[in-house]
Coordinates of C-alpha atoms and ligand atoms in Angstrom, one line a residue:
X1 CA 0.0 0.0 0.0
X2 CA 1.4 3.7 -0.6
X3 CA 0.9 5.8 1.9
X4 CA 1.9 9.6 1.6
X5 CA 2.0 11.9 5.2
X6 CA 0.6 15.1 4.5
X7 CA 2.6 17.4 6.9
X8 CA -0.1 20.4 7.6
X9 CA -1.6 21.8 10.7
X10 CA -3.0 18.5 11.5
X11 CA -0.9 16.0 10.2
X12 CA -2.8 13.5 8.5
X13 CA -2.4 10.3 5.8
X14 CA -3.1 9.3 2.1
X15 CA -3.5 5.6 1.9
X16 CA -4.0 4.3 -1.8
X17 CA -4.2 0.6 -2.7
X18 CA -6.3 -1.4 -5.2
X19 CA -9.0 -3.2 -2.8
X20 CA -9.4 -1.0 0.3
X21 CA -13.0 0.0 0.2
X22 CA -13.6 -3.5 1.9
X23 CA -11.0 -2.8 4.6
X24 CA -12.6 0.7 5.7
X25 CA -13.2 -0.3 9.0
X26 CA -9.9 -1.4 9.7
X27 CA -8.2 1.7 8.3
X28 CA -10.5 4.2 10.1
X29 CA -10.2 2.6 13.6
X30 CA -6.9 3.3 13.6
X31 CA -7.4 7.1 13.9
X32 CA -11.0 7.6 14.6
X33 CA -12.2 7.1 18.6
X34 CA -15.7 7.4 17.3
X35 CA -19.5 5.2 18.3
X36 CA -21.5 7.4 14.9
X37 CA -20.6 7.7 11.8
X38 CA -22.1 9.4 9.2
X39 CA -21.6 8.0 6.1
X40 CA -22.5 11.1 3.7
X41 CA -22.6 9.9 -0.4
X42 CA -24.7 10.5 -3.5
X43 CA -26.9 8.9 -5.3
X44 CA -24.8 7.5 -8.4
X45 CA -21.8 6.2 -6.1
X46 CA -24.4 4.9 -3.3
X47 CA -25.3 1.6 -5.3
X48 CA -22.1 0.9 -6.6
X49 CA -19.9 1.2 -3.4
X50 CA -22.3 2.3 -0.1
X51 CA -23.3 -1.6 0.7
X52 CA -19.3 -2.6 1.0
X53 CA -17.8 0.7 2.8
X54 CA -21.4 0.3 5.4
X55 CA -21.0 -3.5 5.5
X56 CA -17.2 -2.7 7.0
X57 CA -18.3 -0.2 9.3
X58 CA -21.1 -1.7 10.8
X59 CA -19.3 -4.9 11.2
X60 CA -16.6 -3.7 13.0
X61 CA -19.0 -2.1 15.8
X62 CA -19.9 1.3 14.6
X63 CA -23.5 3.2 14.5
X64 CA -23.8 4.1 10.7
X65 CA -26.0 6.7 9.8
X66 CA -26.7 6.8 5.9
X67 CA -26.8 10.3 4.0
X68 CA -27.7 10.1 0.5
X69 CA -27.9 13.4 -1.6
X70 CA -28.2 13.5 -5.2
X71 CA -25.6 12.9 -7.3
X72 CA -24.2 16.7 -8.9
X73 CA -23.3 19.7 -8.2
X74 CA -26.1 21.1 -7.5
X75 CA -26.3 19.3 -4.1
X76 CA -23.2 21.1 -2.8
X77 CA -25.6 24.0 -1.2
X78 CA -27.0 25.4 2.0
X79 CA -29.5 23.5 2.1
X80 CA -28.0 20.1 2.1
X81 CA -25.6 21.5 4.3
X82 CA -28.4 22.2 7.0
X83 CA -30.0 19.2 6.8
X84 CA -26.9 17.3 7.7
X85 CA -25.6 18.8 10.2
X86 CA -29.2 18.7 11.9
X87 CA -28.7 15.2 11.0
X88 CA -26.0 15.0 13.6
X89 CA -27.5 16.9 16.0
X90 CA -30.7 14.6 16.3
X91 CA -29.0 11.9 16.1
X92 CA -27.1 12.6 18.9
X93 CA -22.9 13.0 17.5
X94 CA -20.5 14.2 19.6
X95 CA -17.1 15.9 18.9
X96 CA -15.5 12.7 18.9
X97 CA -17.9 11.3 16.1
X98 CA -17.0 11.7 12.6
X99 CA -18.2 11.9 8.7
X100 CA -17.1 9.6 6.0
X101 CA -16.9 11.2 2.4
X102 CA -17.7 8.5 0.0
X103 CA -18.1 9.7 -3.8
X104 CA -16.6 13.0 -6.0
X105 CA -15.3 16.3 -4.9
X106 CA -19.1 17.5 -4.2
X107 CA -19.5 14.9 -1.5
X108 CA -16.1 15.8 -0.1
X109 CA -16.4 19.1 -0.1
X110 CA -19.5 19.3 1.7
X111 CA -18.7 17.0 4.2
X112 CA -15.4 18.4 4.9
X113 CA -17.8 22.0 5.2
X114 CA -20.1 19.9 7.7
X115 CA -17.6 18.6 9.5
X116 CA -15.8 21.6 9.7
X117 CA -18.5 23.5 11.4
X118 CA -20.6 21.1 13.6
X119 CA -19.8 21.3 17.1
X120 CA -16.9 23.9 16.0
X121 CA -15.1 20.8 14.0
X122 CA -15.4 16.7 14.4
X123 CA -13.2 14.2 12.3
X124 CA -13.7 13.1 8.8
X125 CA -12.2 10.9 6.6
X126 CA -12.2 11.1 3.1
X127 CA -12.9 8.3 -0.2
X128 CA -12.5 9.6 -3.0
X129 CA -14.3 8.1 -5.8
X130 CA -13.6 10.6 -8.6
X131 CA -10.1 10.9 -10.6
X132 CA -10.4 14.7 -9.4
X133 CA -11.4 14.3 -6.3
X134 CA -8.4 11.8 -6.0
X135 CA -5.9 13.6 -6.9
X136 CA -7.3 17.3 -6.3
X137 CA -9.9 18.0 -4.3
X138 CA -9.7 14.8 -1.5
X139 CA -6.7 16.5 -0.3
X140 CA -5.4 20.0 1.2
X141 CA -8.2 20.3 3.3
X142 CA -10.1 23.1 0.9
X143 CA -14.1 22.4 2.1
X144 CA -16.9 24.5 0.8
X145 CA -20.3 24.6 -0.4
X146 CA -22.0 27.0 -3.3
X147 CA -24.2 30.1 -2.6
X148 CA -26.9 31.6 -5.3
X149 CA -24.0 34.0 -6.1
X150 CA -21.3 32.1 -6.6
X151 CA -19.3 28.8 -6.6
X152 CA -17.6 27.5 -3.2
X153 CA -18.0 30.8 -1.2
X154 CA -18.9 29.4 2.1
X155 CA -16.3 27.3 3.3
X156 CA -13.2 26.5 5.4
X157 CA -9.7 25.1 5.4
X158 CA -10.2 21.8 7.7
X159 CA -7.7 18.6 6.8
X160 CA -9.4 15.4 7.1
X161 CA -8.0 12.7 9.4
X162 CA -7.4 10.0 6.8
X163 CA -7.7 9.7 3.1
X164 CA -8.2 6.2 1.5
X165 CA -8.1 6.0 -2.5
X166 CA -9.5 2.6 -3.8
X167 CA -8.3 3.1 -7.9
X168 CA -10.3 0.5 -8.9
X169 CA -13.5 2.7 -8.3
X170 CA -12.4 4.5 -11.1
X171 CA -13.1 2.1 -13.1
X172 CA -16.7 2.5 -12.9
X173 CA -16.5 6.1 -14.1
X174 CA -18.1 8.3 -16.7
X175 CA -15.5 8.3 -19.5
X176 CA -15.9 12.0 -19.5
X177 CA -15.9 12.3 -15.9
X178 CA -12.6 10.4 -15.6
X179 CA -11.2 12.7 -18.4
X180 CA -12.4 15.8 -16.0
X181 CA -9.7 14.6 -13.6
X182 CA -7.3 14.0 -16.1
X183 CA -6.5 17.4 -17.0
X184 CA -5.6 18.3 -13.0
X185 CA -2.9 15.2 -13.5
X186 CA -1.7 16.5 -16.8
X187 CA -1.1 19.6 -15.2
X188 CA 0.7 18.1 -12.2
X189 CA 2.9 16.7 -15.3
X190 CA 3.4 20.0 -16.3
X191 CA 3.9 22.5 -13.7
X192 CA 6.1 20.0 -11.5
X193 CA 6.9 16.5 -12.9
X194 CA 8.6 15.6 -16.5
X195 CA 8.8 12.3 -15.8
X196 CA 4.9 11.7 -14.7
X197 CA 4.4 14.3 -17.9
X198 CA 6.1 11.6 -20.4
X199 CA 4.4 8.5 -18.6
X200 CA 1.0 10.0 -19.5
X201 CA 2.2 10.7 -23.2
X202 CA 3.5 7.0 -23.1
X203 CA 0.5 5.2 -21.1
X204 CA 3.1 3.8 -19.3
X205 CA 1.3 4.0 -16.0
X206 CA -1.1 2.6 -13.6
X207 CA -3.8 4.8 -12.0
X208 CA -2.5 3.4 -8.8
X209 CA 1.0 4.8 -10.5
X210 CA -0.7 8.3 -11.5
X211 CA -2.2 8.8 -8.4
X212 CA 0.1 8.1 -5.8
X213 CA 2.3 10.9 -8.0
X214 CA -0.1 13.7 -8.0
X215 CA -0.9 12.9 -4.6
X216 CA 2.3 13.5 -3.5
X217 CA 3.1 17.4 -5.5
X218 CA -0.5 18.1 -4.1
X219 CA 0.4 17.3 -0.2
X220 CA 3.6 18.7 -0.7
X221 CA 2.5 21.8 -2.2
X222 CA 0.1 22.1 0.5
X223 CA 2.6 21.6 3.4
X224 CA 4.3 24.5 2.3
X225 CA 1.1 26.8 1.7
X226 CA -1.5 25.7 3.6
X227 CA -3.6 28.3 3.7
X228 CA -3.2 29.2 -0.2
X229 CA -1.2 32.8 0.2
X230 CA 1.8 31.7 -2.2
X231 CA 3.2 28.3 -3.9
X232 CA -0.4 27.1 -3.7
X233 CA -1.1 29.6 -6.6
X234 CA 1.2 26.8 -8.9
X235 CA -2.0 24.7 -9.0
X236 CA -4.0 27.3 -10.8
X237 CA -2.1 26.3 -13.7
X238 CA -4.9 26.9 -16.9
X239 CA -7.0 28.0 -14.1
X240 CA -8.0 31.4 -14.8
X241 CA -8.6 31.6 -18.6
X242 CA -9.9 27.8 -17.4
X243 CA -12.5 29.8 -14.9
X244 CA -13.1 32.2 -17.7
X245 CA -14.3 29.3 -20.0
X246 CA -16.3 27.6 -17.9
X247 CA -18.5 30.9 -17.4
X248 CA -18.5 32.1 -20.4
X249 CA -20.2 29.0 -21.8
X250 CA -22.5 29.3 -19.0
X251 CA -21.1 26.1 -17.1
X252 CA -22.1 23.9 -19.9
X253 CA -18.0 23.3 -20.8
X254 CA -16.6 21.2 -17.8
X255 CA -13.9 21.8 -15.2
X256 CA -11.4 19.4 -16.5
X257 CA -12.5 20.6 -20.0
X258 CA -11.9 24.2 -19.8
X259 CA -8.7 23.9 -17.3
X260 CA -7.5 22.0 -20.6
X261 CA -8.2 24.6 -23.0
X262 CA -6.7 27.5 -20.5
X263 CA -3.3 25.4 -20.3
X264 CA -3.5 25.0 -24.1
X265 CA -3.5 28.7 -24.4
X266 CA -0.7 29.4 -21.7
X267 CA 1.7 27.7 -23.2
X268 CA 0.6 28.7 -26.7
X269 CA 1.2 32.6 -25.3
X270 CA 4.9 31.4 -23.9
X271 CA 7.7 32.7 -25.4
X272 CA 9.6 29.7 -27.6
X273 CA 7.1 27.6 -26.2
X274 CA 6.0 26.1 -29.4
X275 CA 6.8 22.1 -28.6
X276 CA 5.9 22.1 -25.4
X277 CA 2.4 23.7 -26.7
X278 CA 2.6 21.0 -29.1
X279 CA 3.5 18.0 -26.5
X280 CA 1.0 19.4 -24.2
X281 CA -2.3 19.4 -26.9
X282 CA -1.3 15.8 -27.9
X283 CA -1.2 14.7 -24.8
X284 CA -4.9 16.5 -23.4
X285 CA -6.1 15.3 -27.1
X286 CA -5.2 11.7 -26.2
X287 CA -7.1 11.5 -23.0
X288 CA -10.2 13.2 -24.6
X289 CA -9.8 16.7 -23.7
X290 CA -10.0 19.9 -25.5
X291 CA -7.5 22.3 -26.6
X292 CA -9.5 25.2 -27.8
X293 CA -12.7 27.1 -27.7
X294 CA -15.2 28.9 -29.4
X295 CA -15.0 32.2 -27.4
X296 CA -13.2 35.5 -28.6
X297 CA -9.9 37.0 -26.5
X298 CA -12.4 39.7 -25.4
X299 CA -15.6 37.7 -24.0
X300 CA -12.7 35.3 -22.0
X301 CA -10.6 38.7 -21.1
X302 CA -14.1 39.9 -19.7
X303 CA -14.9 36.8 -17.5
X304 CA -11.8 36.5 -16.6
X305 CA -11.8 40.5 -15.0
X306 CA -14.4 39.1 -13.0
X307 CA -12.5 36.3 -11.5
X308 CA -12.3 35.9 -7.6
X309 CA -8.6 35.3 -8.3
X310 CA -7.4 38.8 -9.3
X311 CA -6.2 40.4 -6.4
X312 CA -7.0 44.7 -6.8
X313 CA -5.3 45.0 -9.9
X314 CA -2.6 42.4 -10.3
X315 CA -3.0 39.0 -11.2
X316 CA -1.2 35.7 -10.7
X317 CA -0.5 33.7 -13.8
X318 CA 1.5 30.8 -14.0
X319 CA 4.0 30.3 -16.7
X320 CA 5.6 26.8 -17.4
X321 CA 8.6 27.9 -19.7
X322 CA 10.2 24.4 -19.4
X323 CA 8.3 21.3 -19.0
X324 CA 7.9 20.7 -15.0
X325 CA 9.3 23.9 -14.0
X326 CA 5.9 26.5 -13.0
X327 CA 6.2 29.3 -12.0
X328 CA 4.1 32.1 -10.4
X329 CA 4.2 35.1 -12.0
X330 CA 2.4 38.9 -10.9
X331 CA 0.9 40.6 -14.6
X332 CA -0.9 43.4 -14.3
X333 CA -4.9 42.6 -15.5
X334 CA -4.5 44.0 -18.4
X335 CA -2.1 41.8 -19.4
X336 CA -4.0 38.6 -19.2
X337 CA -5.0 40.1 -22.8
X338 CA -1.4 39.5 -24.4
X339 CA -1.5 36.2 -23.4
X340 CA -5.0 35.7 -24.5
X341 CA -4.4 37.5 -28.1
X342 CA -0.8 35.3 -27.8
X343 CA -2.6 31.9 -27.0
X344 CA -5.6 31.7 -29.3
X345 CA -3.8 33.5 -32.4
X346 CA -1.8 30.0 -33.0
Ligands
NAD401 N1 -11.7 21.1 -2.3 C1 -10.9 21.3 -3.3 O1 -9.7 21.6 -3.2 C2 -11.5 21.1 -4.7 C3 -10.6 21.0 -5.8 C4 -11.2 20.8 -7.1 C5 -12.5 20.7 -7.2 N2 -13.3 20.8 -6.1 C6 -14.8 20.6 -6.2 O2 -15.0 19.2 -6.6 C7 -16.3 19.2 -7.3 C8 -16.1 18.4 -8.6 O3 -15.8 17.1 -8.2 P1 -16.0 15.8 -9.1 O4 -15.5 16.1 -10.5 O5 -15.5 14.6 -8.4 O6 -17.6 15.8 -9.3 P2 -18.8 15.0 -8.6 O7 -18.6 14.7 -7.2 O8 -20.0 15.6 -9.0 O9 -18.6 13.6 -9.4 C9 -18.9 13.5 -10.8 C10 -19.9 12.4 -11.1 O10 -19.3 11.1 -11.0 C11 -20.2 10.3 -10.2 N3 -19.3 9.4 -9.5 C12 -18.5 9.6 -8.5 N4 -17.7 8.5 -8.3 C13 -18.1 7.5 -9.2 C14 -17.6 6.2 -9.5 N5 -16.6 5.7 -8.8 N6 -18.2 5.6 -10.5 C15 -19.3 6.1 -11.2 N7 -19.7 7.4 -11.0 C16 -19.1 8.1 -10.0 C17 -20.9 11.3 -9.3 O11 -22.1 10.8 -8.8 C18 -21.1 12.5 -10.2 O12 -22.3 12.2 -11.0 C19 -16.7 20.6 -7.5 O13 -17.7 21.0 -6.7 C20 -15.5 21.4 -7.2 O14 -15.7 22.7 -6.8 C21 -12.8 21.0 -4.9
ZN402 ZN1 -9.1 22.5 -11.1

């Protein structure tokens, strides 16, 4: 089994290994001095794993209490996040007790908000089911859920006790879903690691393989900026003409999808960056993801202006001149348009 140590506030572990869903219980005891659980999941990932992560928790002596929510992102709202922590209350959990995140990044991130808040902040542990939520949002304790006016604006920075990724619920996944998560690794390749960067152009690797790797630039990125004031910036990478996408089309382009196209256009716009543009497209091509959109340099500069990112009126970009070396860089706003004009001209 690989296990990575995240080394923030509350130091915590990553344990991935084909198989563990059915040794839950085991795993969880070992950090967990909880009676309840709640085990909080959604509807799609309920009847393909909930039986075998319950079945180990009951069996080894804990109270399960089942929270089903529907599967999307629409579920990752106030709402929801009232009715479970009422949940708790009325059911009696104490600060020792804990939530289990089975399913995507919505799940996770509104159980990590849940657990977070409730009684000021109980345990959680995290299973990811989601190539994103593996590799992305499962770790570096980021928790939110979505308000009428925007995306992930009530939330809190609260590290989960454990992570356990089982790869072989991947397996299961929406091609297009897995291909979402799939752009976050790519650009793990690029901003940090050549080597994982040439393994994904040669399918060389497992998604035990892939995993483990991103997993460990994520927790090590996050050690070092926990609360997302510096290095953290790195994993905007494609982000913010990503973000600019995504609204522009309304949210009809996904995550993965428009991160892909914003890389695609970063290192179009770098100087002398020509084969690494090139290497780059092939590679997002290959695993089914864009490289380029229908929307003009000035509707994506204008979304983009909007962006909870830009910080009064300086911006943080990241460049990746060579392959696996990113790099934070302050432009003023206005700038964002050279690399726009740069990036989609090609
Ligand atoms: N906290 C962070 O740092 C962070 C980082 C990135 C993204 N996010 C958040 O993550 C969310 C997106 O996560 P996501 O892409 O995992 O979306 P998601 O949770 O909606 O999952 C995508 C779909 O896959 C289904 N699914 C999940 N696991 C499955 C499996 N093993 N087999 C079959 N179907 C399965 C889900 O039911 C859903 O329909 C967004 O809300 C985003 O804001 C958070
Ligand atoms: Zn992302």
């Amino acid at each position: 089994m690989e296990r990575i140590k995240v080394g923030t506030s509350r130091t915590y572990e990553i344990h991935i290994e084909e198989g563990l869903l059915g040794r839950v219980a085991e795993e969880c005891s070992a950090v967990l001095k909880s009676e309840k659980l709640l085990l909080l999941t959604d509807s799609n990932v309920k009847p393909l794993y909930g039986d075998v992560v319950c079945r180990s928790l009951t069996d080894a002596g804990y109270r399960v209490t089942e929270y089903v929510i529907p599967a999307g992102e629409d579920s990752k709202n106030t709402e929801q996040y009232l009715n479970i922590v009422s949940t708790l209350a009325k059911e009696g959990f104490s600060r020792s007790d804990a939530i289990i995140a089975l399913g995507g990044g919505v799940v996770g991130d509104l159980a990590g908000f849940c657990a977070s808040s409730y009684l000021r902040g109980i345990p959680f542990v995290q299973i990811p089911t989601t190539l994103l939520a593996c590799v992305d949002s499962s770790v570096g304790g980021k928790t939110a859920v979505n308000l009428p006016e925007g995306k992930n604006l009530l939330g809190a920075f609260y590290q989960p006790s454990l992570v356990l990724i089982d790869p072989l619920t991947l397996k299961t996944l929406n091609p297009a879903v897995y291909a979402d998560g799939m752009a976050e690794v790519i650009k793990y390749g690029m901003i940090r690691d050549p080597e994982l960067f040439t393994a994904l152009e040669n399918h060389v690797w497992t998604d035990t393989q892939i995993i483990t790797r991103c997993v460990s630039i994520k927790s090590q990125v996050v050690a070092e900026d926990e609360f997302d004031n510096g290095c953290r910036l790195l994993l905007n990478y494609g982000h913010t003409i990503g973000h600019a996408v995504e609204k522009c089309s309304r949210f009809e382009v996904s995550h993965g999808s428009a991160v892909a196209i914003g890389m695609s256009v970063m290192a179009r716009a770098e100087e002398d960056g020509a084969d690494l543009a090139d290497r780059l497209d092939a590679v997002l091509k290959d695993y089914g993801l864009p490289t380029a959109c229908k929307f003009s340099t000035e509707e994506l500069y204008r979304a983009a202006m909007a962006d909870k990112k830009r910080r009064n009126q300086t911006l943080h970009i990241i460049t990746v001149p060579t392959l696996g070396q990113g790099t934070v860089v302050s432009i003023p706003v206005e700038e964002l348009n050279t690399y726009l004009r740069k990036g989609l001209s090609v």
